[in-house]
Amino acid sequence: MPLLEETTLPQEHLPTLPVVIIGNGPSGICLSYLLSGYKPYLDTATVHPNSILYRKLQEAKHLPITEQDLEYLSEGLEGRSRNPVAVLFDTLLHPNADFGYEFPPVLQWRRDKKQHIPHLVLGKGTPGGAWHAMEGSMLTISLGIWMELPGVNYRDLTNEKRSDRATPEEISSYYRDYVKLKGLQKSFIDNTYVTSVQKLCRGHEVKGLEKGGGGGTLWEVRGYRQVQNDTHVPFSLFAENVVLATGASDSPVRLGADGEDLPFVFHSISNLGLAVSQRKLDANSDPILIVGAGLSAADAVLCACNSNIRVLHVFRKSLDNPDLIFKQLPMTLYPEYHKVYNMMCSQTYTNMVSLFPDYTSFPEHCVVSFQSDMKCLLQGNNSLKAFKISMALVLIGTNPNLFFLKDQGQYLGQDPTRPISCKQNLIDINPYTFECIKEPGLFAMGPLVGDNFVRFLKGGALGITSCLLKRLKKREKLITNGGNNFI
């Protein structure tokens, strides 16, 4: 289903799509799979270890999960997501995974092409989203099998036999191949940039559009597609429902320190990899400054140390802070991150000790400023310190970039007075349908609603598909003369 260029048809003849998904990472891919008619049923040859859930599943085993009461099924379940449907779908796909078990899924997938809901998935690159841009040699936090999507076993596609973590390159290849294997390519439009999503009232701002659909609202989605020679081809289309599946990696969080825009200050670990590959940094260089105490910062520390580059590591938290991510990772599964944490604890800067030869940590410190003479000014322990550096990496998190929405989507947040943040101000949704509380017909999934792990973001696909299919069923009951509907 190709995009329509703005010049292809006059505006009054542009067709209306039932669903447009913005973002082609694992969230968008999984939702496309369910919208394409793939339906999850209870596999009667399996038994779920949760006896209460298993009894509920048996009550309507003739119905796909998408047509059942998700609130009823997810009641009482506990897991590592704040969204009950995410916990439900995860336990159906990976029963008791948090207890270290590797039980088979209790779902059986069947395709009903009559239940296909036409949709488009718009993404900036090839299917897989941000996974294509990640450092290829690093390892994922989650196990490889937890990164898989419904219907295609990760090990079958990657020849992986162990329950180990994977590289981003392996995961991105899996997602790209998944779209082909499941025949979803026609719904995916690559190299597409959305610049505007606006709500229109049917029959007012837009005349002559197809009637029918969910209520009196339409969404106009505008943007451009980047083609050969970096040519931008603008497009415009209309949708009854829009799904935000953009992830969280669009805009790096900034310190707000003086000099942060100087050319030696970066906000992505890829800049370190590039400098190492181009041999701009070596053991004789001034140390690099790494700011942050999360996994991206730890990855940068590992990359630098493996290349014999000296590191100054600055972070605000204390070493005994229980929120440090390292305290939440099993040592046997994540030895490299515990190596970083051990260095953070054992090679700490004090006024009595000069810098260590390879790595020095500065807990409970902050950056005051970066200076044009390649110096950084740090504050901590009631004192200021200046150091000459060769590069600074500020790795303190990322925020979604919803510039294409009114007010950058801020009004959709749980706190509408603050910007959307995947940690501090999630988009406010109905927990069973993933529809935005403040905007019917607009849905959100993945990190935008707190599901940062692939294991759990799949729940958004289940909730959204279930919601749309149930609305379809209601609409079909109202249509007596063959009026327009989704399918």
Short mmCIF file of C-alpha atoms in Angstrom, two decimals:
data_model
loop_
_atom_site.label_atom_id
_atom_site.label_comp_id
_atom_site.label_asym_id
_atom_site.label_seq_id
_atom_site.Cartn_x
_atom_site.Cartn_y
_atom_site.Cartn_z
CA MET A 1 0.00 0.00 0.00
CA PRO A 2 2.05 2.97 -1.24
CA LEU A 3 2.09 6.43 0.24
CA LEU A 4 0.28 9.06 -1.74
CA GLU A 5 2.25 12.10 -2.80
CA GLU A 6 0.49 15.38 -2.14
CA THR A 7 0.26 15.99 -5.87
CA THR A 8 -1.23 12.58 -6.67
CA LEU A 9 -4.84 13.34 -5.81
CA PRO A 10 -6.76 16.43 -4.86
CA GLN A 11 -7.25 16.59 -1.08
CA GLU A 12 -10.96 15.81 -1.25
CA HIS A 13 -10.17 12.41 -2.83
CA LEU A 14 -7.47 11.22 -0.45
CA PRO A 15 -8.44 7.82 1.02
CA THR A 16 -8.86 7.22 4.73
CA LEU A 17 -6.76 4.49 6.36
CA PRO A 18 -8.10 2.71 9.43
CA VAL A 19 -4.70 2.84 11.18
CA VAL A 20 -1.38 4.63 10.75
CA ILE A 21 1.50 3.52 12.99
CA ILE A 22 4.35 5.99 13.52
CA GLY A 23 7.51 4.01 14.24
CA ASN A 24 8.78 0.74 12.76
CA GLY A 25 10.67 -0.70 15.72
CA PRO A 26 9.54 -3.85 17.55
CA SER A 27 6.38 -2.06 18.81
CA GLY A 28 5.22 -1.17 15.31
CA ILE A 29 6.24 -4.55 13.88
CA CYS A 30 4.33 -6.49 16.53
CA LEU A 31 1.21 -4.36 16.09
CA SER A 32 1.37 -4.81 12.31
CA TYR A 33 1.50 -8.59 12.86
CA LEU A 34 -1.69 -8.61 14.92
CA LEU A 35 -3.48 -6.15 12.63
CA SER A 36 -2.63 -8.40 9.66
CA GLY A 37 -5.04 -11.06 10.86
CA TYR A 38 -2.75 -13.17 13.05
CA LYS A 39 -4.82 -14.22 16.04
CA PRO A 40 -3.62 -15.78 19.31
CA TYR A 41 -5.56 -18.76 20.68
CA LEU A 42 -4.89 -20.90 23.72
CA ASP A 43 -2.78 -23.89 22.68
CA THR A 44 -4.80 -26.70 24.23
CA ALA A 45 -1.74 -28.96 24.22
CA THR A 46 -0.08 -26.73 26.83
CA VAL A 47 -0.76 -25.93 30.46
CA HIS A 48 0.01 -22.53 31.96
CA PRO A 49 1.78 -22.77 35.35
CA ASN A 50 -0.56 -20.12 36.80
CA SER A 51 -3.61 -22.25 37.58
CA ILE A 52 -5.98 -19.29 37.99
CA LEU A 53 -5.03 -17.78 34.64
CA TYR A 54 -5.14 -21.21 33.00
CA ARG A 55 -8.70 -21.73 34.24
CA LYS A 56 -9.72 -18.34 32.82
CA LEU A 57 -8.12 -19.17 29.48
CA GLN A 58 -10.01 -22.44 29.25
CA GLU A 59 -13.35 -20.71 29.76
CA ALA A 60 -13.18 -19.18 26.27
CA LYS A 61 -10.57 -21.31 24.53
CA HIS A 62 -12.59 -21.22 21.31
CA LEU A 63 -12.05 -17.44 21.10
CA PRO A 64 -8.80 -15.65 20.25
CA ILE A 65 -7.30 -13.68 23.12
CA THR A 66 -7.97 -10.47 21.18
CA GLU A 67 -11.71 -11.07 21.48
CA GLN A 68 -11.68 -11.85 25.19
CA ASP A 69 -11.90 -9.56 28.21
CA LEU A 70 -8.29 -8.49 28.76
CA GLU A 71 -9.10 -6.83 32.08
CA TYR A 72 -10.53 -10.10 33.39
CA LEU A 73 -7.58 -12.16 32.13
CA SER A 74 -4.92 -9.82 33.52
CA GLU A 75 -6.54 -9.35 36.93
CA GLY A 76 -4.21 -10.41 39.73
CA LEU A 77 -1.14 -10.92 37.53
CA GLU A 78 2.16 -9.42 38.63
CA GLY A 79 5.20 -8.62 36.54
CA ARG A 80 7.81 -6.04 35.64
CA SER A 81 5.47 -3.70 33.77
CA ARG A 82 2.99 -1.17 35.10
CA ASN A 83 0.60 -2.09 32.27
CA PRO A 84 -1.55 -5.16 33.08
CA VAL A 85 -2.03 -6.23 29.45
CA ALA A 86 1.75 -6.17 28.97
CA VAL A 87 2.13 -8.51 31.94
CA LEU A 88 -0.63 -10.76 30.56
CA PHE A 89 0.85 -11.07 27.08
CA ASP A 90 4.32 -11.64 28.50
CA THR A 91 3.20 -14.51 30.72
CA LEU A 92 1.36 -16.10 27.78
CA LEU A 93 4.49 -15.91 25.63
CA HIS A 94 7.09 -16.55 28.38
CA PRO A 95 5.38 -18.27 31.34
CA ASN A 96 7.20 -17.72 34.65
CA ALA A 97 10.19 -16.16 32.89
CA ASP A 98 11.02 -14.00 35.90
CA PHE A 99 11.57 -17.14 37.97
CA GLY A 100 14.24 -18.39 35.58
CA TYR A 101 12.05 -20.90 33.77
CA GLU A 102 11.89 -21.32 30.02
CA PHE A 103 8.43 -22.75 29.48
CA PRO A 104 7.02 -22.79 25.93
CA PRO A 105 4.33 -20.24 24.99
CA VAL A 106 0.74 -21.27 25.66
CA LEU A 107 -0.47 -19.53 22.51
CA GLN A 108 -1.17 -20.89 19.07
CA TRP A 109 -1.27 -18.44 16.16
CA ARG A 110 -3.79 -18.69 13.33
CA ARG A 111 -4.25 -16.26 10.48
CA ASP A 112 -7.66 -15.00 9.48
CA LYS A 113 -7.18 -12.70 6.48
CA LYS A 114 -10.78 -11.52 6.82
CA GLN A 115 -9.76 -9.92 10.09
CA HIS A 116 -6.95 -7.94 8.47
CA ILE A 117 -7.18 -4.25 9.37
CA PRO A 118 -5.52 -2.12 6.67
CA HIS A 119 -2.69 -0.02 8.08
CA LEU A 120 0.61 1.63 7.29
CA VAL A 121 3.78 1.57 9.39
CA LEU A 122 5.90 4.67 8.85
CA GLY A 123 9.57 4.46 9.87
CA LYS A 124 12.71 6.53 9.39
CA GLY A 125 14.79 3.51 8.36
CA THR A 126 14.28 -0.18 7.69
CA PRO A 127 12.07 -2.25 10.06
CA GLY A 128 13.75 -2.58 13.43
CA GLY A 129 13.81 1.08 14.39
CA ALA A 130 16.59 2.26 16.68
CA TRP A 131 18.18 -1.20 16.80
CA HIS A 132 19.90 -0.49 13.48
CA ALA A 133 21.69 2.52 14.95
CA MET A 134 23.05 0.80 18.06
CA GLU A 135 26.67 -0.21 18.56
CA GLY A 136 26.92 -3.63 16.92
CA SER A 137 29.39 -5.23 19.32
CA MET A 138 27.54 -4.45 22.58
CA LEU A 139 25.25 -7.00 24.17
CA THR A 140 21.55 -6.50 24.83
CA ILE A 141 20.34 -6.23 28.41
CA SER A 142 17.62 -8.80 27.80
CA LEU A 143 18.17 -12.38 26.75
CA GLY A 144 17.93 -12.95 23.02
CA ILE A 145 14.77 -15.03 23.37
CA TRP A 146 13.09 -12.16 25.24
CA MET A 147 13.63 -9.94 22.20
CA GLU A 148 11.59 -12.16 19.92
CA LEU A 149 8.20 -11.27 18.48
CA PRO A 150 5.16 -13.57 18.28
CA GLY A 151 5.17 -16.42 15.80
CA VAL A 152 8.91 -16.57 14.98
CA ASN A 153 11.30 -18.26 17.38
CA TYR A 154 14.43 -16.15 17.83
CA ARG A 155 16.71 -19.19 17.99
CA ASP A 156 15.27 -20.67 14.79
CA LEU A 157 16.08 -17.49 12.90
CA THR A 158 19.51 -16.85 14.41
CA ASN A 159 20.76 -20.41 15.01
CA GLU A 160 21.26 -19.39 18.65
CA LYS A 161 21.13 -22.43 20.92
CA ARG A 162 21.95 -20.82 24.27
CA SER A 163 19.93 -18.56 26.56
CA ASP A 164 22.42 -15.75 26.11
CA ARG A 165 22.20 -12.06 25.36
CA ALA A 166 22.48 -10.93 21.78
CA THR A 167 24.15 -8.13 19.86
CA PRO A 168 22.08 -5.28 18.38
CA GLU A 169 23.17 -6.47 14.94
CA GLU A 170 21.63 -9.90 15.57
CA ILE A 171 18.42 -8.36 16.90
CA SER A 172 18.05 -5.84 14.07
CA SER A 173 18.53 -8.64 11.51
CA TYR A 174 15.88 -10.70 13.29
CA TYR A 175 13.33 -7.85 13.12
CA ARG A 176 14.08 -7.14 9.47
CA ASP A 177 13.71 -10.84 8.57
CA TYR A 178 10.57 -11.15 10.72
CA VAL A 179 8.71 -8.60 8.58
CA LYS A 180 9.56 -10.60 5.44
CA LEU A 181 8.75 -14.00 6.93
CA LYS A 182 5.33 -12.85 8.09
CA GLY A 183 4.49 -11.11 4.82
CA LEU A 184 4.13 -7.67 6.37
CA GLN A 185 6.26 -5.73 3.84
CA LYS A 186 3.31 -4.14 2.03
CA SER A 187 2.34 -2.27 5.17
CA PHE A 188 5.81 -0.84 5.83
CA ILE A 189 7.06 2.40 4.29
CA ASP A 190 10.76 3.01 5.01
CA ASN A 191 12.74 6.25 5.04
CA THR A 192 9.61 8.17 6.03
CA TYR A 193 9.59 11.20 8.30
CA VAL A 194 6.34 12.42 9.89
CA THR A 195 6.27 16.18 10.37
CA SER A 196 2.66 16.81 11.42
CA VAL A 197 -0.24 14.90 12.95
CA GLN A 198 -3.41 16.96 13.29
CA LYS A 199 -6.93 16.13 14.39
CA LEU A 200 -9.65 17.06 11.92
CA CYS A 201 -13.39 17.00 12.41
CA ARG A 202 -15.11 14.89 9.82
CA GLY A 203 -17.31 16.98 7.58
CA HIS A 204 -15.76 20.32 8.54
CA GLU A 205 -12.07 20.82 7.80
CA VAL A 206 -12.02 17.85 5.42
CA LYS A 207 -14.78 17.68 2.84
CA GLY A 208 -15.53 14.74 0.64
CA LEU A 209 -13.63 12.14 2.68
CA GLU A 210 -15.04 8.66 2.95
CA LYS A 211 -17.67 8.39 5.62
CA GLY A 212 -17.87 5.74 8.24
CA GLY A 213 -15.29 5.07 10.91
CA GLY A 214 -14.91 5.58 14.61
CA GLY A 215 -16.73 8.75 15.51
CA GLY A 216 -16.48 12.18 13.96
CA THR A 217 -12.70 12.60 14.06
CA LEU A 218 -9.98 12.00 11.51
CA TRP A 219 -6.23 12.45 11.72
CA GLU A 220 -4.21 14.11 9.02
CA VAL A 221 -0.66 12.76 8.84
CA ARG A 222 1.88 14.76 6.84
CA GLY A 223 5.56 14.25 6.20
CA TYR A 224 8.04 13.32 3.53
CA ARG A 225 9.81 10.28 2.20
CA GLN A 226 13.52 10.43 1.54
CA VAL A 227 14.36 8.83 -1.80
CA GLN A 228 17.47 8.65 -3.95
CA ASN A 229 19.86 11.60 -3.94
CA ASP A 230 18.33 12.77 -0.64
CA THR A 231 15.25 14.03 -2.45
CA HIS A 232 12.29 14.69 -0.16
CA VAL A 233 8.90 13.64 -1.53
CA PRO A 234 6.07 15.09 0.61
CA PHE A 235 2.98 13.06 1.42
CA SER A 236 -0.36 13.53 3.13
CA LEU A 237 -2.84 10.90 4.26
CA PHE A 238 -5.82 10.53 6.58
CA ALA A 239 -6.38 7.96 9.30
CA GLU A 240 -9.16 7.07 11.67
CA ASN A 241 -6.63 5.95 14.27
CA VAL A 242 -2.98 6.87 14.83
CA VAL A 243 -0.57 4.84 16.95
CA LEU A 244 2.52 6.43 18.50
CA ALA A 245 5.23 3.77 18.52
CA THR A 246 8.21 6.09 18.24
CA GLY A 247 10.28 4.75 21.13
CA ALA A 248 12.44 6.88 23.39
CA SER A 249 15.74 7.42 21.62
CA ASP A 250 15.01 10.48 19.47
CA SER A 251 16.38 13.27 21.65
CA PRO A 252 19.28 12.88 24.07
CA VAL A 253 18.82 14.52 27.46
CA ARG A 254 21.13 17.49 27.92
CA LEU A 255 22.91 18.68 31.05
CA GLY A 256 22.13 22.33 30.43
CA ALA A 257 25.75 23.17 31.30
CA ASP A 258 27.66 26.07 29.78
CA GLY A 259 29.63 25.04 26.72
CA GLU A 260 27.58 21.91 26.03
CA ASP A 261 27.38 22.87 22.36
CA LEU A 262 31.16 22.94 21.90
CA PRO A 263 32.39 20.59 19.15
CA PHE A 264 34.12 18.13 21.51
CA VAL A 265 30.92 17.45 23.52
CA PHE A 266 28.73 14.59 22.24
CA HIS A 267 25.53 12.85 23.33
CA SER A 268 25.85 9.45 21.64
CA ILE A 269 28.19 6.52 22.21
CA SER A 270 28.50 6.15 18.44
CA ASN A 271 30.71 9.26 18.42
CA LEU A 272 33.18 7.43 20.66
CA GLY A 273 33.18 4.40 18.38
CA LEU A 274 33.81 6.65 15.39
CA ALA A 275 36.72 8.43 17.08
CA VAL A 276 38.28 5.09 18.04
CA SER A 277 37.88 3.63 14.55
CA GLN A 278 39.44 6.74 13.01
CA ARG A 279 42.28 6.56 15.55
CA LYS A 280 41.63 10.04 16.86
CA LEU A 281 41.96 8.70 20.40
CA ASP A 282 44.61 6.45 21.94
CA ALA A 283 46.50 5.81 25.16
CA ASN A 284 48.44 9.06 24.77
CA SER A 285 45.33 11.24 24.42
CA ASP A 286 43.95 13.36 27.22
CA PRO A 287 41.24 11.40 29.06
CA ILE A 288 37.67 11.40 27.82
CA LEU A 289 34.87 12.54 30.11
CA ILE A 290 31.83 10.27 30.42
CA VAL A 291 28.78 11.66 32.21
CA GLY A 292 26.07 9.31 33.48
CA ALA A 293 25.55 6.22 35.60
CA GLY A 294 23.33 4.15 33.33
CA LEU A 295 24.08 1.34 30.91
CA SER A 296 24.93 3.62 27.97
CA ALA A 297 27.58 5.31 30.11
CA ALA A 298 28.85 1.89 31.21
CA ASP A 299 29.05 0.79 27.57
CA ALA A 300 31.13 3.88 26.82
CA VAL A 301 33.46 3.10 29.74
CA LEU A 302 33.94 -0.45 28.46
CA CYS A 303 34.57 0.75 24.91
CA ALA A 304 37.18 3.27 26.09
CA CYS A 305 38.94 0.90 28.46
CA ASN A 306 39.10 -1.82 25.81
CA SER A 307 40.82 0.73 23.53
CA ASN A 308 43.27 1.85 26.25
CA ILE A 309 41.70 5.31 26.45
CA ARG A 310 41.74 7.00 29.83
CA VAL A 311 38.35 7.80 31.37
CA LEU A 312 37.00 10.37 33.81
CA HIS A 313 33.54 9.12 34.84
CA VAL A 314 31.18 11.67 36.41
CA PHE A 315 27.75 10.92 37.89
CA ARG A 316 25.39 12.51 40.40
CA LYS A 317 24.34 9.42 42.36
CA SER A 318 26.17 8.01 45.35
CA LEU A 319 27.77 4.59 45.00
CA ASP A 320 25.34 3.04 47.49
CA ASN A 321 22.25 4.43 45.79
CA PRO A 322 19.79 1.49 45.43
CA ASP A 323 18.53 2.89 42.12
CA LEU A 324 21.86 2.31 40.37
CA ILE A 325 21.09 -0.11 37.55
CA PHE A 326 24.12 -2.27 38.37
CA LYS A 327 22.51 -3.31 41.65
CA GLN A 328 19.59 -4.78 39.71
CA LEU A 329 21.63 -6.98 37.34
CA PRO A 330 22.74 -10.53 38.23
CA MET A 331 26.54 -10.73 38.23
CA THR A 332 26.68 -14.05 36.40
CA LEU A 333 24.68 -12.72 33.45
CA TYR A 334 26.20 -9.23 33.30
CA PRO A 335 29.87 -9.58 34.32
CA GLU A 336 31.03 -6.63 32.20
CA TYR A 337 28.66 -4.19 33.91
CA HIS A 338 29.74 -5.39 37.34
CA LYS A 339 33.32 -4.81 36.24
CA VAL A 340 32.40 -1.17 35.57
CA TYR A 341 30.61 -0.89 38.90
CA ASN A 342 33.65 -2.31 40.72
CA MET A 343 35.84 0.33 39.06
CA MET A 344 33.33 3.02 40.02
CA CYS A 345 33.68 1.94 43.66
CA SER A 346 37.39 1.19 43.83
CA GLN A 347 38.92 3.90 41.62
CA THR A 348 37.25 6.98 43.06
CA TYR A 349 38.77 10.45 42.93
CA THR A 350 39.58 12.14 46.22
CA ASN A 351 41.48 15.30 46.99
CA MET A 352 44.18 13.08 48.47
CA VAL A 353 44.63 10.89 45.38
CA SER A 354 45.54 11.96 41.85
CA LEU A 355 43.87 10.41 38.81
CA PHE A 356 44.19 6.68 38.31
CA PRO A 357 46.11 5.69 35.16
CA ASP A 358 43.16 4.17 33.28
CA TYR A 359 39.87 5.14 34.92
CA THR A 360 38.74 7.50 37.68
CA SER A 361 35.19 7.87 38.96
CA PHE A 362 33.63 11.04 40.38
CA PRO A 363 30.50 10.02 42.31
CA GLU A 364 28.16 12.77 43.50
CA HIS A 365 29.73 15.24 41.05
CA CYS A 366 28.24 17.35 38.30
CA VAL A 367 29.56 19.24 35.30
CA VAL A 368 29.57 23.00 35.78
CA SER A 369 30.85 23.92 32.34
CA PHE A 370 32.82 22.90 29.26
CA GLN A 371 35.42 25.38 28.07
CA SER A 372 36.77 26.12 24.62
CA ASP A 373 40.32 25.15 25.67
CA MET A 374 39.09 21.52 26.04
CA LYS A 375 38.72 21.74 29.81
CA CYS A 376 35.75 20.71 31.90
CA LEU A 377 34.86 22.13 35.29
CA LEU A 378 33.43 19.66 37.81
CA GLN A 379 31.77 20.32 41.15
CA GLY A 380 31.62 17.92 44.08
CA ASN A 381 32.79 17.47 47.66
CA ASN A 382 32.34 21.22 48.14
CA SER A 383 35.02 22.04 45.60
CA LEU A 384 35.57 22.83 41.92
CA LYS A 385 38.01 20.87 39.76
CA ALA A 386 39.19 21.50 36.18
CA PHE A 387 40.51 18.78 33.88
CA LYS A 388 41.84 18.78 30.33
CA ILE A 389 39.96 16.26 28.19
CA SER A 390 39.96 15.09 24.59
CA MET A 391 36.21 14.39 24.31
CA ALA A 392 33.07 14.54 26.45
CA LEU A 393 30.20 12.06 26.22
CA VAL A 394 26.98 13.09 27.99
CA LEU A 395 24.97 9.88 28.32
CA ILE A 396 22.20 10.64 30.80
CA GLY A 397 19.21 9.29 28.89
CA THR A 398 16.98 10.10 25.97
CA ASN A 399 13.53 11.59 25.52
CA PRO A 400 10.93 10.98 22.81
CA ASN A 401 10.57 13.69 20.21
CA LEU A 402 6.88 14.27 19.50
CA PHE A 403 7.37 17.58 17.69
CA PHE A 404 4.80 16.56 15.09
CA LEU A 405 1.98 16.70 17.66
CA LYS A 406 0.23 19.74 19.08
CA ASP A 407 2.22 21.12 22.02
CA GLN A 408 4.78 18.36 21.28
CA GLY A 409 2.29 15.94 22.81
CA GLN A 410 2.73 17.41 26.28
CA TYR A 411 -1.04 17.62 26.82
CA LEU A 412 -1.21 13.82 26.52
CA GLY A 413 1.00 13.26 29.56
CA GLN A 414 0.02 12.16 33.03
CA ASP A 415 1.20 15.62 34.04
CA PRO A 416 0.23 17.93 31.15
CA THR A 417 2.36 20.75 32.57
CA ARG A 418 5.60 18.85 31.85
CA PRO A 419 7.19 17.44 28.67
CA ILE A 420 6.60 13.77 27.84
CA SER A 421 9.31 11.60 29.39
CA CYS A 422 9.60 7.83 29.28
CA LYS A 423 10.70 7.85 32.91
CA GLN A 424 9.04 10.81 34.58
CA ASN A 425 5.92 11.71 32.57
CA LEU A 426 4.38 8.93 30.51
CA ILE A 427 1.54 9.35 28.06
CA ASP A 428 -1.71 8.81 29.97
CA ILE A 429 -3.53 5.81 28.48
CA ASN A 430 -6.38 3.43 29.17
CA PRO A 431 -4.40 0.45 30.53
CA TYR A 432 -6.44 -2.11 28.58
CA THR A 433 -6.77 -0.41 25.17
CA PHE A 434 -3.65 1.85 25.17
CA GLU A 435 -5.82 4.68 23.85
CA CYS A 436 -4.81 8.14 25.03
CA ILE A 437 -7.10 9.36 27.79
CA LYS A 438 -7.17 12.88 26.38
CA GLU A 439 -7.38 11.99 22.69
CA PRO A 440 -9.74 9.24 21.41
CA GLY A 441 -8.41 7.61 18.25
CA LEU A 442 -4.80 8.25 19.29
CA PHE A 443 -2.93 5.32 20.84
CA ALA A 444 0.54 4.97 22.38
CA MET A 445 2.70 1.95 23.12
CA GLY A 446 6.24 0.96 24.09
CA PRO A 447 8.53 3.32 26.02
CA LEU A 448 6.01 6.17 25.70
CA VAL A 449 3.80 4.29 28.18
CA GLY A 450 6.60 2.83 30.31
CA ASP A 451 7.30 -0.44 28.48
CA ASN A 452 11.00 -0.10 27.70
CA PHE A 453 11.72 -3.80 27.21
CA VAL A 454 10.63 -5.73 24.11
CA ARG A 455 9.22 -8.40 26.40
CA PHE A 456 6.52 -6.01 27.55
CA LEU A 457 5.94 -3.57 24.70
CA LYS A 458 4.19 -6.40 22.83
CA GLY A 459 1.30 -5.96 25.25
CA GLY A 460 0.47 -2.66 23.59
CA ALA A 461 -0.06 -4.47 20.30
CA LEU A 462 -2.48 -6.88 22.00
CA GLY A 463 -4.43 -4.11 23.71
CA ILE A 464 -4.71 -1.89 20.63
CA THR A 465 -5.68 -4.74 18.28
CA SER A 466 -8.28 -6.03 20.72
CA CYS A 467 -9.76 -2.53 21.04
CA LEU A 468 -9.97 -1.97 17.27
CA LEU A 469 -11.42 -5.42 16.54
CA LYS A 470 -14.14 -4.97 19.15
CA ARG A 471 -15.03 -1.55 17.73
CA LEU A 472 -15.16 -3.13 14.28
CA LYS A 473 -17.60 -5.72 15.51
CA LYS A 474 -19.85 -3.05 17.02
CA ARG A 475 -19.74 -1.02 13.83
CA GLU A 476 -20.63 -3.98 11.66
CA LYS A 477 -23.76 -4.51 13.73
CA LEU A 478 -24.77 -0.92 12.95
CA ILE A 479 -24.12 -1.18 9.23
CA THR A 480 -27.15 -2.55 7.44
CA ASN A 481 -26.59 -1.41 3.87
CA GLY A 482 -22.97 -2.39 3.24
CA GLY A 483 -21.53 0.91 4.39
CA ASN A 484 -17.80 1.57 4.66
CA ASN A 485 -15.88 -0.24 7.38
CA PHE A 486 -12.31 -1.26 8.14
CA ILE A 487 -12.17 -4.47 6.12
#
